[in-house]
Tab-separated table of C-alpha atoms in Angstrom:
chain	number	residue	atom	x	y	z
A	1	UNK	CA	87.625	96.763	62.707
A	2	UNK	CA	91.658	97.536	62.509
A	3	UNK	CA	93.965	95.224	64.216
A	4	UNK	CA	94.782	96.146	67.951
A	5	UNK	CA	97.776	96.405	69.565
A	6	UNK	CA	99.288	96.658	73.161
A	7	UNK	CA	103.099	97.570	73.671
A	8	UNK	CA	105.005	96.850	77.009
A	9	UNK	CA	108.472	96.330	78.458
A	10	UNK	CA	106.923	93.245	80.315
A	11	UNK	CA	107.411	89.957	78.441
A	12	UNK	CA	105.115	87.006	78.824
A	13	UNK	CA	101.587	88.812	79.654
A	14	UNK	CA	99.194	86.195	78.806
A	15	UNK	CA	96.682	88.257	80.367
A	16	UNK	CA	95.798	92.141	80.449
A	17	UNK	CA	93.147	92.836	83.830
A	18	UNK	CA	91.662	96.193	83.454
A	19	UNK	CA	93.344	99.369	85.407
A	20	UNK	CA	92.466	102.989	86.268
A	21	UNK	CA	93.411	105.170	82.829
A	22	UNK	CA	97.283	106.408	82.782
A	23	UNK	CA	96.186	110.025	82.644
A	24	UNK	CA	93.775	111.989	83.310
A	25	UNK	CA	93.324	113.990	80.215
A	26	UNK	CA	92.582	110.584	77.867
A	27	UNK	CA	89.000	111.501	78.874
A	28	UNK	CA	88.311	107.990	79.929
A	29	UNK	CA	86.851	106.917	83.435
A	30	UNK	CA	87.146	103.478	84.772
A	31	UNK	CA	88.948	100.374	84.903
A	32	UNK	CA	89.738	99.518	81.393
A	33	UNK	CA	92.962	97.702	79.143
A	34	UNK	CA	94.139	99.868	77.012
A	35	UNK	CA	94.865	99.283	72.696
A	36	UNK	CA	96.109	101.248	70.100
A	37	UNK	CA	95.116	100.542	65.959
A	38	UNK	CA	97.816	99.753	63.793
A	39	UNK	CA	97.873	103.042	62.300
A	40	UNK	CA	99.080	104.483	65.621
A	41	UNK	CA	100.879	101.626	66.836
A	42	UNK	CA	104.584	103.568	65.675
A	43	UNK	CA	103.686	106.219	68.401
A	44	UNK	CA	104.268	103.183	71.122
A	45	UNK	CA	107.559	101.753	69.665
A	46	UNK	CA	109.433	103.407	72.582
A	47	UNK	CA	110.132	102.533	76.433
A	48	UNK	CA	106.908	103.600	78.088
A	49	UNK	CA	108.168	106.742	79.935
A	50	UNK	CA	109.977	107.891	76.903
A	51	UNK	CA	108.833	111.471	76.228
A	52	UNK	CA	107.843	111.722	72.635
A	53	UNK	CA	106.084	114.080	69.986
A	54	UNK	CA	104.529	111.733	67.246
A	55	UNK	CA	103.229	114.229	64.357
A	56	UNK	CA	102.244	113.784	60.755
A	57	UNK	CA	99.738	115.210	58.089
A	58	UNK	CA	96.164	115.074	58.949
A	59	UNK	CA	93.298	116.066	57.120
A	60	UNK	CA	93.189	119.848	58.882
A	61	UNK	CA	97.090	120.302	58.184
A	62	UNK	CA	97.898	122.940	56.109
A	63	UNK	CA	100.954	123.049	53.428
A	64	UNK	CA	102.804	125.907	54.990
A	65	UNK	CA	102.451	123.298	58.498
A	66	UNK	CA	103.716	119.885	56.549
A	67	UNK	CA	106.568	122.005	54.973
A	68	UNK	CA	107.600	123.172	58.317
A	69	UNK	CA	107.415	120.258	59.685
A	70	UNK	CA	107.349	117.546	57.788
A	71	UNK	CA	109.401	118.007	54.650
A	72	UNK	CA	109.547	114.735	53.033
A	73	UNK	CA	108.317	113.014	55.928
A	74	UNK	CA	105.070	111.024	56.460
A	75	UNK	CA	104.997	110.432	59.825
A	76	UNK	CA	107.967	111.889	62.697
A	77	UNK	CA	108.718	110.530	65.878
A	78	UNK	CA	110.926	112.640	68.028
A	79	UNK	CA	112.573	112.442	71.871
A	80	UNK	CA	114.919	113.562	73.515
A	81	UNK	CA	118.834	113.189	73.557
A	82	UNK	CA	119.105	111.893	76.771
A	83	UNK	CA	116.098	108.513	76.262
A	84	UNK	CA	118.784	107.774	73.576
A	85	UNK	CA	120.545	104.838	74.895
A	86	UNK	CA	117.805	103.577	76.992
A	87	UNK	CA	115.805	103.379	73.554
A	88	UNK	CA	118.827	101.258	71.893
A	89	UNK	CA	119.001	99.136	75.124
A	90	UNK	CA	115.295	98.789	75.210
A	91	UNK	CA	113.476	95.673	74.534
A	92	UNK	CA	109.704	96.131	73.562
A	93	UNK	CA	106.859	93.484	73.627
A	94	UNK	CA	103.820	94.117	70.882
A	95	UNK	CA	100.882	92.337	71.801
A	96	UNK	CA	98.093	91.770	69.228
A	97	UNK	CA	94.676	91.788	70.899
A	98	UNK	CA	91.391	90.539	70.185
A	99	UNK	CA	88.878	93.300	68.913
A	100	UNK	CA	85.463	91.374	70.089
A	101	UNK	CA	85.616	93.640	73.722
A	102	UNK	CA	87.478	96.728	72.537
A	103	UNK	CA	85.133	99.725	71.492
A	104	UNK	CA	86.848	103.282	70.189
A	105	UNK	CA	87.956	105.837	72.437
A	106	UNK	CA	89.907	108.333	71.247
A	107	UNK	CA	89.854	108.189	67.339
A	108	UNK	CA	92.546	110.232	66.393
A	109	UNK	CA	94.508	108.831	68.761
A	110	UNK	CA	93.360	105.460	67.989
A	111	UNK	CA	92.968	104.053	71.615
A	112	UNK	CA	90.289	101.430	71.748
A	113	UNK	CA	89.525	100.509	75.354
A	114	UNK	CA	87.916	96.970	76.672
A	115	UNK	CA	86.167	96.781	79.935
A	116	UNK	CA	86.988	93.083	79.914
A	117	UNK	CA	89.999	91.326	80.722
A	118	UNK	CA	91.935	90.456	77.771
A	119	UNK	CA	94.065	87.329	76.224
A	120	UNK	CA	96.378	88.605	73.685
A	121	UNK	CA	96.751	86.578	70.291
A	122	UNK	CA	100.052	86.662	69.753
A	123	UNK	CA	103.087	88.313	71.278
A	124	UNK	CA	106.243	89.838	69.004
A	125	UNK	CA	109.366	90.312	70.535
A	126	UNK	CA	111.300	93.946	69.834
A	127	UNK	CA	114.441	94.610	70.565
A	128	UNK	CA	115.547	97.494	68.095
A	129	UNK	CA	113.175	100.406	68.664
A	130	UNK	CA	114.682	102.730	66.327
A	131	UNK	CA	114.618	100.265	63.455
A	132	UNK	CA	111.590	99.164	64.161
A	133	UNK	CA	110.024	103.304	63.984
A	134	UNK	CA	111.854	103.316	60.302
A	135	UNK	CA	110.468	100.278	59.241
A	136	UNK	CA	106.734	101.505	60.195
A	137	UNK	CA	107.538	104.430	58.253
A	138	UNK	CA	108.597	107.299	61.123
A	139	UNK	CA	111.656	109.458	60.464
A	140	UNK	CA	113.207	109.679	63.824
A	141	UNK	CA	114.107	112.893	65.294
A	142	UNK	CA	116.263	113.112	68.290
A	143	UNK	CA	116.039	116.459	70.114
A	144	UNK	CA	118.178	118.326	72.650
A	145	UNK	CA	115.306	120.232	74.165
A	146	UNK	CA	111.577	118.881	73.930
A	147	UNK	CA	109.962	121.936	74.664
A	148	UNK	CA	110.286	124.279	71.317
A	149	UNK	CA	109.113	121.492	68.872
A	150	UNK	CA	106.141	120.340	71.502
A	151	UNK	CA	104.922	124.097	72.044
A	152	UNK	CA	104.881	124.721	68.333
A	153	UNK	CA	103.518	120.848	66.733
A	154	UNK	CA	100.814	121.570	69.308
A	155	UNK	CA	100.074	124.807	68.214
A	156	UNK	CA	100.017	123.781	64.116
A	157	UNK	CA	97.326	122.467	62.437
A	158	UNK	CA	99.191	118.864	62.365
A	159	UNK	CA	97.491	115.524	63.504
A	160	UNK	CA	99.958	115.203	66.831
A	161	UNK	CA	100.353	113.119	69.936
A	162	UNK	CA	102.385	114.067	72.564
A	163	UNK	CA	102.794	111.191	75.342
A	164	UNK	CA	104.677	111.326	78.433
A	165	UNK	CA	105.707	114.650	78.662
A	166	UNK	CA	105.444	115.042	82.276
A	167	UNK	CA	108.552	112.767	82.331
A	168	UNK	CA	110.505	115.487	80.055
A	169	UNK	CA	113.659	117.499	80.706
A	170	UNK	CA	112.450	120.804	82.361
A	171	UNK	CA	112.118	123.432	80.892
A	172	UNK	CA	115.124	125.826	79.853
């Protein structure tokens, strides 16, 4: 079992109830808390309505793909221009959960779910998002329109997550 992690702006939670999914295209019904595996866990080192494209190499991508996209990179996380400052002023909270409750969602995504309420183990206080991407091994990619990179990481044979993009500029 993989550690678990939560992410949230809200400091002090000691305890996580379970809510109605955040979208409906997770493919999850019911009440539920919510975790992500350490493997994923840079794809949540952003303010929660931050639109973002997480993307790296997955075992489907092709080398013409990772070239395009990738270059030297092993994982990318990009958003755009204007979250900027409200990244650098953000302040994140990473809470470790227990695994006993949590059982696997969406693997790829790695979202384990618990239909329990939760006590966290431990909480870690963030307050430099951008450093903290680099030092989980993201390059950061700041973008002035969302839209060309998230139609065309979609449509490549990368291993992608796109999350919050209903909070995204429009579209030009």
């Amino acid at each position: 079992m993989p550690r678990l992690f939560h992410v949230s702006e809200e400091a002090g939670i000691a305890r996580f109830d379970p809510r109605p999914p955040p979208s409906t295209d997770s493919g999850v019904t019911g009440d539920c808390v919510w975790a992500v595996d350490e493997d994923h866990l840079v794809n949540f080192l952003l303010p929660r309505d931050c639109p973002r494209i997480t993307y790296g190499r997955g075992s489907q991508t092709t080398d013409a793909d990772a070239d395009r996209f990738l270059g030297r990179a092993r994982r990318v996380v990009a958003f755009e221009a204007a979250w900027l400052e409200r990244v650098k002023a953000c302040t994140l909270r990473v809470y470790e959960m227990p695994v006993e409750t949590f059982d696997l969602a969406l693997g790829d995504a790695g979202y384990w779910i618990s239909r329990q309420a939760v006590i966290p183990l431990a909480e870690q206080v963030c307050t430099d998002p951008m450093r903290a991407l680099v030092e989980a091994g993201a390059e950061v990619r700041v973008l002035q329109d969302f839209w060309p990179l998230s139609d065309a990481v979609a449509a490549s044979s990368l291993e992608f997550s796109i999350i919050r993009k209903r909070n995204a500029m429009p579209q030009r």
